[in-house]
Coordinates of C-alpha atoms (C1' of nucleotides) in Angstrom, one line a residue:
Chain M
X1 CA 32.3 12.7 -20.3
X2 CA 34.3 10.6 -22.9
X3 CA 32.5 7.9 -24.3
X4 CA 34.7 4.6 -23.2
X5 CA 36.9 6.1 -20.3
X6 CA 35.2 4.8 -17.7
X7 CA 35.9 6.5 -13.9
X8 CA 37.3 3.4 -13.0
X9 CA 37.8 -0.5 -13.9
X10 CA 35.5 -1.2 -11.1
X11 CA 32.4 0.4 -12.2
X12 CA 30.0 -1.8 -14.2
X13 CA 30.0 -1.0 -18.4
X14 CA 25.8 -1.1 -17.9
X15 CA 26.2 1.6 -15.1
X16 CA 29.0 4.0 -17.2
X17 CA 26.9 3.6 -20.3
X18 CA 23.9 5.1 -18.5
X19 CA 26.1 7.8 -17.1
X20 CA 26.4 8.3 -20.8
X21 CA 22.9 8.7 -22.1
X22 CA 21.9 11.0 -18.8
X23 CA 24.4 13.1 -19.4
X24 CA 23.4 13.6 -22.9
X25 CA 20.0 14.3 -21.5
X26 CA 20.8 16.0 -18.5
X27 CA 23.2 18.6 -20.6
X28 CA 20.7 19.0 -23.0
X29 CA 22.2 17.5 -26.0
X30 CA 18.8 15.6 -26.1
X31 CA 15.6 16.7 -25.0
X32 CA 11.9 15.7 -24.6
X33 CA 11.0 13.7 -27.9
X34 CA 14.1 13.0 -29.2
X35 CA 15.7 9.8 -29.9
X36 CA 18.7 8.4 -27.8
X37 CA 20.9 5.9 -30.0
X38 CA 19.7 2.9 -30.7
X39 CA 20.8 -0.2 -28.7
X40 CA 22.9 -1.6 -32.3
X41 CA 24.6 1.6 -32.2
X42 CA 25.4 1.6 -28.5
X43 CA 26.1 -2.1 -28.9
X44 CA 29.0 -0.2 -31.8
X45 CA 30.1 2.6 -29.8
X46 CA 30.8 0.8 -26.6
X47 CA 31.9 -2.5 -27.7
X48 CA 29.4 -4.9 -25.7
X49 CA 26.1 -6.9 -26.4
X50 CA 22.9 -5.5 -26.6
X51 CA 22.2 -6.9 -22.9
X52 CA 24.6 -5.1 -21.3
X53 CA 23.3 -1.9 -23.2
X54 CA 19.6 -3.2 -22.2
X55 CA 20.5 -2.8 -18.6
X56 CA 21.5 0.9 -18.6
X57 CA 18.4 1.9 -20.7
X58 CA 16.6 -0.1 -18.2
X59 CA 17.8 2.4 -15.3
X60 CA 17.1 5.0 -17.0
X61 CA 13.4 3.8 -18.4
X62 CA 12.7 3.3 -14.4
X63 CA 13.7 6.9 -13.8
X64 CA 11.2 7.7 -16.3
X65 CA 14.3 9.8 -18.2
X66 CA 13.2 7.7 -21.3
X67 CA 10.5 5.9 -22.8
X68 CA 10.6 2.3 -25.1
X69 CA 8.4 2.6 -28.0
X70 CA 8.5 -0.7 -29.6
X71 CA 9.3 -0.9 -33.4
X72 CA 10.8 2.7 -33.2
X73 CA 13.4 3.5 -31.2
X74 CA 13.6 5.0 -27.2
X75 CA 12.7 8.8 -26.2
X76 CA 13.5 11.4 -24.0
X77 CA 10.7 11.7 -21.5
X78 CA 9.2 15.0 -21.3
X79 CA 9.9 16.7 -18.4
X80 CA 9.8 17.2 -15.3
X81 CA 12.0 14.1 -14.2
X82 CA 9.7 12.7 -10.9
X83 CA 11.4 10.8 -8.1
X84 CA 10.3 8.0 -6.0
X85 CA 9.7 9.3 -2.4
X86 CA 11.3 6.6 -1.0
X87 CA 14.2 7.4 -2.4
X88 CA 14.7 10.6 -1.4
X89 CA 13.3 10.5 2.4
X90 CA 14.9 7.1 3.2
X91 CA 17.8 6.3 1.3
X92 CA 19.2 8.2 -0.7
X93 CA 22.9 6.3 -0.7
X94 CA 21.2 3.6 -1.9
X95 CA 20.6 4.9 -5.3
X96 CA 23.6 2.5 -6.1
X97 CA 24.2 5.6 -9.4
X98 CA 26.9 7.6 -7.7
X99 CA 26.2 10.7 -10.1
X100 CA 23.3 11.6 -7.8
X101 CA 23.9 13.0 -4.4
X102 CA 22.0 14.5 -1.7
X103 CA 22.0 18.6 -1.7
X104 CA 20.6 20.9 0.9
X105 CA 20.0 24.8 1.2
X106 CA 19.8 26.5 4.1
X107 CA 16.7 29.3 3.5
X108 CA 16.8 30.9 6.8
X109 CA 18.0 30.0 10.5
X110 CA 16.7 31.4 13.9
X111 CA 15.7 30.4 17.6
X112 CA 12.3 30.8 18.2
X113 CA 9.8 30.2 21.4
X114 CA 7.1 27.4 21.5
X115 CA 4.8 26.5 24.1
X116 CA 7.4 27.7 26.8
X117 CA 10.3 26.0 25.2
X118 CA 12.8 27.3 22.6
X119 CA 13.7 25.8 19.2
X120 CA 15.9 25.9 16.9
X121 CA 14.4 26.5 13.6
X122 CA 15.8 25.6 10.3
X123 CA 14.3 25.9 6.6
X124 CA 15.9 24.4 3.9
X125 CA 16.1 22.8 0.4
X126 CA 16.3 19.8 -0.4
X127 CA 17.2 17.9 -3.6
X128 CA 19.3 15.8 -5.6
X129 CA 22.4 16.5 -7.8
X130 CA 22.7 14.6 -10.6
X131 CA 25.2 15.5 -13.3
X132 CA 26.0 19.0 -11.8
X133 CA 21.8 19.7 -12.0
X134 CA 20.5 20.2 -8.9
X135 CA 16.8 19.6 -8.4
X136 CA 15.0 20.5 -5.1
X137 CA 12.6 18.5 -4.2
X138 CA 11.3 19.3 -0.6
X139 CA 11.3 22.4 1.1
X140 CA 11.9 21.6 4.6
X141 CA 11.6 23.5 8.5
X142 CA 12.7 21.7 11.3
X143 CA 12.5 22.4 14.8
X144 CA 14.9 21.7 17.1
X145 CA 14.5 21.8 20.7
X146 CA 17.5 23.8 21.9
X147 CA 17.9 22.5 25.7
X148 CA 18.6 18.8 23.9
X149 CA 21.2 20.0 21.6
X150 CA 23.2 23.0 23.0
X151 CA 24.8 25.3 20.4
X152 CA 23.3 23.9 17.4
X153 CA 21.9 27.4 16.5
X154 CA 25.5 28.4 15.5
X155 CA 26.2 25.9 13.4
X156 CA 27.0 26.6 9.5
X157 CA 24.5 24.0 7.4
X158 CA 25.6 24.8 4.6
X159 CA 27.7 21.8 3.7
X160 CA 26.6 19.6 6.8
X161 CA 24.3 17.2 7.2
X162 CA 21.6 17.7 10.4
X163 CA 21.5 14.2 10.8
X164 CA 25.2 13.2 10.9
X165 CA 25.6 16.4 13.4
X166 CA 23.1 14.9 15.4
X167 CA 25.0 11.6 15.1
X168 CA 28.7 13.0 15.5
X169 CA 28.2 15.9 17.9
X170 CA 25.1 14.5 20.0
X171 CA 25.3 11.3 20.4
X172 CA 21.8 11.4 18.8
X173 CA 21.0 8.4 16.0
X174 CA 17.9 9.2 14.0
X175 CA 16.3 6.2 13.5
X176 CA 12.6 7.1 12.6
X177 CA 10.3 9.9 11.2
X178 CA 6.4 9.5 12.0
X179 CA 4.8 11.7 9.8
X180 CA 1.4 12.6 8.6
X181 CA 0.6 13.8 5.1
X182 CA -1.7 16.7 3.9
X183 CA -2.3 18.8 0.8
X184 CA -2.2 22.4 1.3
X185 CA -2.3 25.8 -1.2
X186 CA 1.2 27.0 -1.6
X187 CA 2.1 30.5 -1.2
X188 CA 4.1 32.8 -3.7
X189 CA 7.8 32.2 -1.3
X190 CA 6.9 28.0 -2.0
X191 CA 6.2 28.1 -5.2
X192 CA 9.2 30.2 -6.4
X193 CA 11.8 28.0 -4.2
X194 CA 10.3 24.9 -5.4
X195 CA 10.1 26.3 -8.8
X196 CA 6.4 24.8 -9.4
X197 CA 4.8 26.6 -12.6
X198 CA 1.4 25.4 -12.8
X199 CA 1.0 24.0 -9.6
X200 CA -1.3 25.2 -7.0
X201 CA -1.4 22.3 -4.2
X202 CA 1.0 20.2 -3.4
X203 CA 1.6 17.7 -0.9
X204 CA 2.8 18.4 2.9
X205 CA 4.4 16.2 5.8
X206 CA 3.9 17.2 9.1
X207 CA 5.5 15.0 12.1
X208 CA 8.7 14.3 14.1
X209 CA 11.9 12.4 13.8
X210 CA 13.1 9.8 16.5
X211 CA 16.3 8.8 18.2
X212 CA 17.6 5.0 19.4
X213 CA 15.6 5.6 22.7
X214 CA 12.4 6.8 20.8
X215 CA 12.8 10.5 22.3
X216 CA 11.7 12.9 20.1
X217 CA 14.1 14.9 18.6
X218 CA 13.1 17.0 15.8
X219 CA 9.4 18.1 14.7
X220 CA 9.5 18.6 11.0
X221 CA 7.7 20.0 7.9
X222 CA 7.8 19.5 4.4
X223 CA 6.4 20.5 1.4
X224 CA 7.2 18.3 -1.5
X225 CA 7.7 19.2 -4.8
X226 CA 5.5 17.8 -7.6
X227 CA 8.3 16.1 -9.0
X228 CA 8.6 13.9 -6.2
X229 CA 6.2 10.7 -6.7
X230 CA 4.2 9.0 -3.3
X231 CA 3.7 5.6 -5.1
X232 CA 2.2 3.0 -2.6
X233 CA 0.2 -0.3 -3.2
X234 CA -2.3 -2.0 -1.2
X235 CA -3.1 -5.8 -1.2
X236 CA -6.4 -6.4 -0.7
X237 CA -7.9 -9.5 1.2
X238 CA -10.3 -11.9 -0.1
X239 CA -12.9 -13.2 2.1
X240 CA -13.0 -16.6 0.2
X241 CA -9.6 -16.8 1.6
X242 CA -11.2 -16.3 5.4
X243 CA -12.7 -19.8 5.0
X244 CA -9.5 -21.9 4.2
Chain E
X1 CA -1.8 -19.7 -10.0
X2 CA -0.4 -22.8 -10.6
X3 CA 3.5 -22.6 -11.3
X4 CA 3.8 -23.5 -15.0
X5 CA 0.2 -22.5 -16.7
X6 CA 0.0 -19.2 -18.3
X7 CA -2.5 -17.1 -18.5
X8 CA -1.9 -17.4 -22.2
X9 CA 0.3 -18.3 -24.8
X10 CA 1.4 -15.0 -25.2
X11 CA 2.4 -13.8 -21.8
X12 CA 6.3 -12.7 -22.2
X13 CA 7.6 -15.7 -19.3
X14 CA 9.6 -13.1 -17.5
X15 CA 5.9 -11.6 -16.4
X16 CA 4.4 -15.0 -15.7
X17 CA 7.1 -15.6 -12.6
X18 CA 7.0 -12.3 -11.4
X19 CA 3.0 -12.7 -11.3
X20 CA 4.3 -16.0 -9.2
X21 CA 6.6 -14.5 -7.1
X22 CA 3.8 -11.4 -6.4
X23 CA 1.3 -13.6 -5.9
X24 CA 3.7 -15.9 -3.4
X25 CA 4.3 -12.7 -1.3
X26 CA 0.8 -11.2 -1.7
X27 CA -1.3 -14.4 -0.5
X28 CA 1.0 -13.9 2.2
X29 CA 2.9 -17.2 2.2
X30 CA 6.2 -15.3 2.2
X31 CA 6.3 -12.3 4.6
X32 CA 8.6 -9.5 5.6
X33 CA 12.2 -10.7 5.6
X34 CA 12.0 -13.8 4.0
X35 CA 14.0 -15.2 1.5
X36 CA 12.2 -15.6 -2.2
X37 CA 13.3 -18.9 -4.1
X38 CA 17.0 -18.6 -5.3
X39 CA 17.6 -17.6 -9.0
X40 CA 18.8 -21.0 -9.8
X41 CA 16.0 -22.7 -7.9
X42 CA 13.5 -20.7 -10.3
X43 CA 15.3 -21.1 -12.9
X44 CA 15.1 -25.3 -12.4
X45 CA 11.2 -24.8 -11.7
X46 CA 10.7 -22.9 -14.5
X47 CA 12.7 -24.1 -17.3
X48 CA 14.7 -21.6 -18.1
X49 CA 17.7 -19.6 -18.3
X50 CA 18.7 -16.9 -15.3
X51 CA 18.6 -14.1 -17.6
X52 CA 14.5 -14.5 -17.7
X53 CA 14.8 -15.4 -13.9
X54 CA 16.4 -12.0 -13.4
X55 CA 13.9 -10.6 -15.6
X56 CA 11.2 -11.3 -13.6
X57 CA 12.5 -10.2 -9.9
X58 CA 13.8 -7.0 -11.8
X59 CA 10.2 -6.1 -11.7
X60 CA 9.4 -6.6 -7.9
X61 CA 12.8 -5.1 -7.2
X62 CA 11.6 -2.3 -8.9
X63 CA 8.2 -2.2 -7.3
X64 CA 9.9 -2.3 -3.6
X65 CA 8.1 -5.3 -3.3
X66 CA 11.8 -7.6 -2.7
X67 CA 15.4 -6.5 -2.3
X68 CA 18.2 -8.1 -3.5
X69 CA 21.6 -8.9 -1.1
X70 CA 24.0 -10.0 -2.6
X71 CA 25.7 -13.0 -1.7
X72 CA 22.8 -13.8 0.3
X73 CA 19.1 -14.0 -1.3
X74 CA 16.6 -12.1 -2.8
X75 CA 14.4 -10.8 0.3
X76 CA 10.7 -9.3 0.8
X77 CA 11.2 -6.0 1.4
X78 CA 9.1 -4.4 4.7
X79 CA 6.7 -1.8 3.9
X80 CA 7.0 1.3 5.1
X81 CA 3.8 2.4 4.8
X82 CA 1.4 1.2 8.0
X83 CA -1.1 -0.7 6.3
X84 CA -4.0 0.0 8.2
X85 CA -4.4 3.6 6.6
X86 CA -4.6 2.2 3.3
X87 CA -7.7 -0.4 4.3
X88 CA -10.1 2.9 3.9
X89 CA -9.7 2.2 0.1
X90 CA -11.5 -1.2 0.1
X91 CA -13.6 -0.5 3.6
X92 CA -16.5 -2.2 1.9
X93 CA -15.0 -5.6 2.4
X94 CA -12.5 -4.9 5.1
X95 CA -15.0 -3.2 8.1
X96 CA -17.5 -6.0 7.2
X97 CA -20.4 -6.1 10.2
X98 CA -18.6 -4.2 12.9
X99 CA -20.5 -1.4 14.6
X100 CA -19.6 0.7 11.7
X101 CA -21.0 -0.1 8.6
X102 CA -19.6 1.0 5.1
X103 CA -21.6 2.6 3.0
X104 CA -21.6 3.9 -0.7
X105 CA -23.3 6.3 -2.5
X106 CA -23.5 7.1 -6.6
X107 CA -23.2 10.2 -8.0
X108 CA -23.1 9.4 -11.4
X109 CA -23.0 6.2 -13.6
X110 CA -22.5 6.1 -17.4
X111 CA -20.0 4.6 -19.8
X112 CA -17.4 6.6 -21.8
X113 CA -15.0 6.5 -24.9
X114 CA -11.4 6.7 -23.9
X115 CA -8.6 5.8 -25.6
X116 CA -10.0 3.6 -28.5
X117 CA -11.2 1.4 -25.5
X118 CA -15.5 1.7 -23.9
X119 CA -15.4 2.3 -20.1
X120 CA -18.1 2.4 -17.4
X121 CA -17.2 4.8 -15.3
X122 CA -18.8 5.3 -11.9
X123 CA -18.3 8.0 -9.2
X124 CA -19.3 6.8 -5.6
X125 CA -19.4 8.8 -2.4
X126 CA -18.1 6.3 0.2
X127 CA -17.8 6.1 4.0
X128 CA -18.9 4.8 7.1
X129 CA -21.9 4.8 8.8
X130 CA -21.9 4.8 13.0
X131 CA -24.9 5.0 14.6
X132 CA -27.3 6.3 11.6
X133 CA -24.7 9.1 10.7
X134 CA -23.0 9.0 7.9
X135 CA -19.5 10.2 7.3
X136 CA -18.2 10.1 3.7
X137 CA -14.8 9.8 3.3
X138 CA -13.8 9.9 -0.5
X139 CA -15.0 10.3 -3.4
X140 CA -14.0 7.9 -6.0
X141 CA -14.4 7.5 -9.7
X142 CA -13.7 4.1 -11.1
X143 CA -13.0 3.4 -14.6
X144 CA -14.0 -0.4 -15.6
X145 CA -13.5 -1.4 -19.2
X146 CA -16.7 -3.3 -20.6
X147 CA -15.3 -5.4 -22.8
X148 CA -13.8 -7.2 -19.5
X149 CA -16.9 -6.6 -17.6
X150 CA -19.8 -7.0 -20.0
X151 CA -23.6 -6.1 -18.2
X152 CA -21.8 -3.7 -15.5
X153 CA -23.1 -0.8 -16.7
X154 CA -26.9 -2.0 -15.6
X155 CA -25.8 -3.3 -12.1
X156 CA -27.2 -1.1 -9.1
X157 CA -24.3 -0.2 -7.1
X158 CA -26.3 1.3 -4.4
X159 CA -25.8 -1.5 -2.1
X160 CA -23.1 -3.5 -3.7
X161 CA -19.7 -3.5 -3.4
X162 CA -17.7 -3.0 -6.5
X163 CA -15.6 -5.8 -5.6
X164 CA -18.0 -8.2 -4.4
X165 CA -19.5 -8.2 -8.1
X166 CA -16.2 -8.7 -9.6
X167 CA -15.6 -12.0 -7.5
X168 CA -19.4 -13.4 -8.1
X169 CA -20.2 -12.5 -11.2
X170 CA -17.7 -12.0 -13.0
X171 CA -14.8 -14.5 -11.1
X172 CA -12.4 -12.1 -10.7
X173 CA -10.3 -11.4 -7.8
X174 CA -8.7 -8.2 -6.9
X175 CA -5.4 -8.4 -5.3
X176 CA -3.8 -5.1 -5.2
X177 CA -3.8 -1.6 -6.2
X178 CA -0.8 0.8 -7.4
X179 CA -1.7 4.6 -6.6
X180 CA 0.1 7.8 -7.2
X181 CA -0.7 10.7 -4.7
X182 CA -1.0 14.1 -5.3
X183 CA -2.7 17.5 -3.7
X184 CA -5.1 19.0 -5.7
X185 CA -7.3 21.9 -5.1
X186 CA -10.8 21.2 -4.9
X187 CA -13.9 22.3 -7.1
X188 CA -17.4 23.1 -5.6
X189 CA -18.9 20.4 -5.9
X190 CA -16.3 18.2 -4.3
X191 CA -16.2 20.5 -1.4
X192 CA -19.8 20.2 -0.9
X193 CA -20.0 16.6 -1.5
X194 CA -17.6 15.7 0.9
X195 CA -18.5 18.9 3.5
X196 CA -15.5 20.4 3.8
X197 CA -15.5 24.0 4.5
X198 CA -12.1 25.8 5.1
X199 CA -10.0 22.7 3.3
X200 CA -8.5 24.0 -0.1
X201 CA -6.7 21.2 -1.0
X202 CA -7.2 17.1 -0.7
X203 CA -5.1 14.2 -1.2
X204 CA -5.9 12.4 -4.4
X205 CA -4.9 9.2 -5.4
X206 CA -4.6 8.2 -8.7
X207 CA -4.4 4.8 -10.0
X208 CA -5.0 0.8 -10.8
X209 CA -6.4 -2.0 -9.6
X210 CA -5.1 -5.4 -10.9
X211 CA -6.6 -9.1 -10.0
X212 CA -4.8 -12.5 -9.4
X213 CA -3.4 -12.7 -12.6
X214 CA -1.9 -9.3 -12.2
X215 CA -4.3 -7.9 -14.7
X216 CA -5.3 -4.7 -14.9
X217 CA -9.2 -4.5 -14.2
X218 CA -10.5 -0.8 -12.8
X219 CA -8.5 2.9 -13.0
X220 CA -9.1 4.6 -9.8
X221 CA -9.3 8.0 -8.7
X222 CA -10.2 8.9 -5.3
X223 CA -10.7 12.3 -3.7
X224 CA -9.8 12.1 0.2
X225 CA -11.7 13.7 2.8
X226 CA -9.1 15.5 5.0
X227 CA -11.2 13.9 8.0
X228 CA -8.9 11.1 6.7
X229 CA -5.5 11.0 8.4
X230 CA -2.6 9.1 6.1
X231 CA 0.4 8.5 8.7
X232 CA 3.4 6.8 7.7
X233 CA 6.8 6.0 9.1
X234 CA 10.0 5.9 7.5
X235 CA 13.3 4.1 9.0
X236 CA 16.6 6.2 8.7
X237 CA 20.1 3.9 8.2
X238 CA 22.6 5.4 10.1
X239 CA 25.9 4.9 7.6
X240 CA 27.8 3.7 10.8
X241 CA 25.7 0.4 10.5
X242 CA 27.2 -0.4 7.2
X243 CA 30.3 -0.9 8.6
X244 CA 29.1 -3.5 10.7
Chain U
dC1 C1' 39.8 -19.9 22.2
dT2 C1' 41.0 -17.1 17.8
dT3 C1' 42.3 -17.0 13.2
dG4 C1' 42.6 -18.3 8.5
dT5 C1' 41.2 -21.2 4.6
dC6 C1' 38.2 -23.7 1.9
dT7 C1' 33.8 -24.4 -0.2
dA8 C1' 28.9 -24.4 -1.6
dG9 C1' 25.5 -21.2 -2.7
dT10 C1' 24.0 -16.7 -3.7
dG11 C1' 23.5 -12.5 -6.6
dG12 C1' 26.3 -9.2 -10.2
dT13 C1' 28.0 -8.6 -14.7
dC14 C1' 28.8 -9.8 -19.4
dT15 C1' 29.1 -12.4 -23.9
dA16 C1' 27.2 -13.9 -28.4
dG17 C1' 24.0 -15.1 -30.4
dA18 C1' 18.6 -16.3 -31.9
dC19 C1' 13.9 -15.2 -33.4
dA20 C1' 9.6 -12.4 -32.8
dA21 C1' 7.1 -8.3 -33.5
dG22 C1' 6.2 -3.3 -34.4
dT23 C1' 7.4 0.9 -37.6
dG24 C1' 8.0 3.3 -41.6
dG25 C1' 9.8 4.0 -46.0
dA26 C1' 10.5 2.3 -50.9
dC27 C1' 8.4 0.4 -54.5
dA28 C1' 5.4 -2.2 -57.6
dA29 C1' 0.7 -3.5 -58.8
dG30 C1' -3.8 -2.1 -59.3
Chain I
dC1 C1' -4.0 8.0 -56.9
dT2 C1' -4.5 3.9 -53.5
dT3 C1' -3.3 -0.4 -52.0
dG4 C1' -0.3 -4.1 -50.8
dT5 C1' 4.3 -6.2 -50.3
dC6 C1' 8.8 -6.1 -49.1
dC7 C1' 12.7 -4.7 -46.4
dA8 C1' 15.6 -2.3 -43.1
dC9 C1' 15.6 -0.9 -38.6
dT10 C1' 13.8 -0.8 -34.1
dT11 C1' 12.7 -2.9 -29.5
dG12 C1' 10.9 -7.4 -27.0
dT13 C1' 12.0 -11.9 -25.4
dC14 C1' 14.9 -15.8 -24.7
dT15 C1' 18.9 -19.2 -24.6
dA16 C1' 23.2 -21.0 -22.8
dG17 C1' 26.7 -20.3 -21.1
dA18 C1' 31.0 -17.6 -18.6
dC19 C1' 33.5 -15.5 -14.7
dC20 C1' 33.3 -12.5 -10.6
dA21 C1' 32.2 -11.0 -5.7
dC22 C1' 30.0 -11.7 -1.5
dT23 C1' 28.1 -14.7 2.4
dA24 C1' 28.0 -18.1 5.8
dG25 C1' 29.2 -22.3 7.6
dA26 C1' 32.7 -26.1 8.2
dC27 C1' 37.0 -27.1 9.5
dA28 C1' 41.9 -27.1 10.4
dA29 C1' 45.9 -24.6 12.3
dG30 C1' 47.7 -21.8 15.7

DNA sequence: CTTGTCTAGTGGTCTAGACAAGTGGACAAG
DNA sequence: CTTGTCCACTTGTCTAGACCACTAGACAAG
C-alpha cells in the first residue's frame, strides 16, 4: 500500500493510516518488539496532527496489534493477535475496518442419521481475513435437519454464506444462537486445523441457532481457537443499595 | 460519585467521566437502550472540551458497555450474556438466606511478592450448600494487594465473605469484574477438590475486580466446576435490516 | 394525504497548537 | 569510576475551535 493514496476520498485519514501500520505488521515488515514510527513522524509522513494519528494507533492498541509504552515509543505486540468473541460470532460487518472480512472452509460435508431424522452435516473453518492473512478462529459442525431445507446437501460452501442461503433460498432468518460453553481436550485433526501449538484445552460451544418463529434450525458446535478472547463483566449488587 | 470531585488530583479527566458514565449505567439508573448524556451536554457539565468528552465514552465503547449511532445518541448497549449465570461468581452475597446457603472453604492463605507489589493471596473452595450437602462449585484464588487492604492477611475467611469485609472494614465497594475465559486442563489436586472424575478440562476465568471508583482492588482466578452450566445467547443482524 | 425542505441536535473527523511526564543518552562534576 | 544534570525524544492529556454527515421532527407545497 502507498503511503498517502488513500482507496478513496471517503475513507477517514485515522482509518487509512492504520491500514498503514497493520499492514506493515501484518506483512511482516515489523514484528513483536519492534517500534512502529513515532506519532511526529507519522504526523510528517501523512501530513495531519498528532490526533488524527492518535486515533489510528488507538485501533490498533485495542486490537492489541501494538502496545504504548510511555516515554519510549509504541510496539508490536507479540503474537498471537486475539479477537473479541463478540466480534466474530455476532457482527462481524461491524468491525467498521473493511480490511477484515469473514472467511469460511468447508472441512468435510455429508448427510448423516440422528435419532430417526437425517441431517445435514457440515464442518468448517472459520476466520477472519485481514490484509490477505487469514486467521481461523473457530472450527465449526453444524447440523442441518434435511426435511426443513431440501437440497441443501448439494450445495457448494465454499464461497457462500449458510446463513444468507438460509435467508435467500429458505425463507429462513437466523436471528439467535443459544449456546452453552465447555472446555474440552483437543484431538491431533483440532489442533492441526486450528493451528494451536502449545495448547491442550480449549474452549467449546455446543447449542442451536433460531429462526424469526423461534424454530430451531441448526444445532451447532464449535471449538474456538485460543486466539479468540470470551471477555465478559459482571456488576455486582450491593446490599446497602437494597435499603434505599 | 459526585459529578465534579476526583478521586484525586491526578486522575487523567477523560477517566473521571467514564468512571461517571460506568457508574450512571452500573447503579442501574440508565438501562438497556437508553440514551447516555449528549457529548455537548457533558461537555457543559464537565467543563471541558469534546475531545476529553470523546475520550471518555471511547472507553465504554470499547468495553461494549454503550454504542454510539450516529446522528442519534450514544446508547447502552444490551448484554448478550444472560446475567444470571454470572451471579455464581459473587453467590455469597447474591443467594443470601434462601434454602440454599453459600458456603466457602480455604485451602490456602498466605501473602506473596509479585511484581514489586505484596499480595495476600487466598484460594477458596466455594459453593452451595442444600440440605447439609455441599456442592463446591469453583475454586478460586484471589489476589488482594495489602498495601490497599492492610490486616487482611489475619482475617478468618472461614465464614466471611470476601466482599462483605471489603464494604465494612475497609469501605470499599465492589462494583464489577472483567474476566477472560479460557479451557484449561486440570491438575490432581483440582480434580479432586472439586470431584470431578472423567472431566479433563474446566473453564477458567481469569481476571479483576474493580470498586466504585473503578479501582482495581482483587485479581481473580476461578476454576469452574463443569457441574456449572455457562449459557449464553447471541442475536444475529440479518443485513436486509440495514436497509430499513 | 404525500413529498420535499428546513433546522436543531447528534456523533464523525480533523486542525493546530499547549504542557506534562517518562526514557535514555550525552556529558560534566565528584 | 559513579553520580547527577541536562536535553532530545517519546507518549499522555487537554484546549478551542472547525466543518461534515446523519437523524428526526416541524412545516410548507403539491
Amino acid at each position: 500500500m502507498s503511503v498517502t493514496a488513500r482507496a478513496n476520498d471517503f475513507t477517514p485519514l485515522y482509518v487509512h493510516i492504520g491500514r498503514y501500520l497493520r499492514a506493515l505488521i501484518l506483512d511482516g515488515e515489523l514484528t513483536t518488539g519492534d517500534a512502529i514510527p513515532s506519532e511526529t513522524d507519522l504526523v510528517k509522513k501523512f501530513g495531519t496532527t498528532r490526533g488524527t494519528v492518535r486515533s489510528a494507533v488507538d485501533v490498533l492498541v485495542n486490537e492489541k496489534l501494538v502496545q504504548r509504552v510511555h516515554g519510549k515509543g509504541t510496539f508490536v505486540q507479540a503474537r498471537p493477535i486475539r479477537h473479541d468473541i463478540w466480534d466474530f460470532g455476532g457482527f462481524t460487518d461491524s468491525l467498521g475496518d473493511q480490511a477484515s472480512l469473514a472467511v469460511a472452509k468447508v472441512i468435510s460435508a455429508h448427510t448423516m442419521d440422528l435419532e430417526g431424522r437425517t441431517y445435514f452435516e457440515l464442518v468448517r473453518l472459520r476466520g477472519i481475513k485481514v490484509n490477505d492473512h487469514i486467521d481461523y478462529l473457530s472450527l465449526d459442525t453444524s447440523w442441518i435437519p434435511l426435511d426443513m431445507f431440501p437440497g441443501i446437501d448439494v450445495v457448494d460452501f465454499e464461497d457462500r454464506s449458510l446463513y444468507e442461503l438460509f435467508r435467500k433460498t429458505y425463507d429462513t432468518h437466523p436471528r439467535r444462537t443459544a449456546m452453552t460453553l465447555t472446555a474440552e481436550v483437543i484431538d491431533d485433526t483440532e489442533r492441526r486445523l486450528l493451528k494451536e501449538k502449545s495448547q491442550d484445552a480449549l474452549l467449546v460451544a455446543h447449542g442451536s441457532a433460531f429462526d424469526q418463529n423461534d424454530i430451531e434450525i441448526e444445532r451447532i458446535k464449535s471449538v474456538y481457537s485460543s486466539r479468540i478472547q470470551f471477555n465478559f463483566t459482571t456488576a455486582i449488587a450491593d446490599p446497602e443499595e437494597w435499603l434505599k
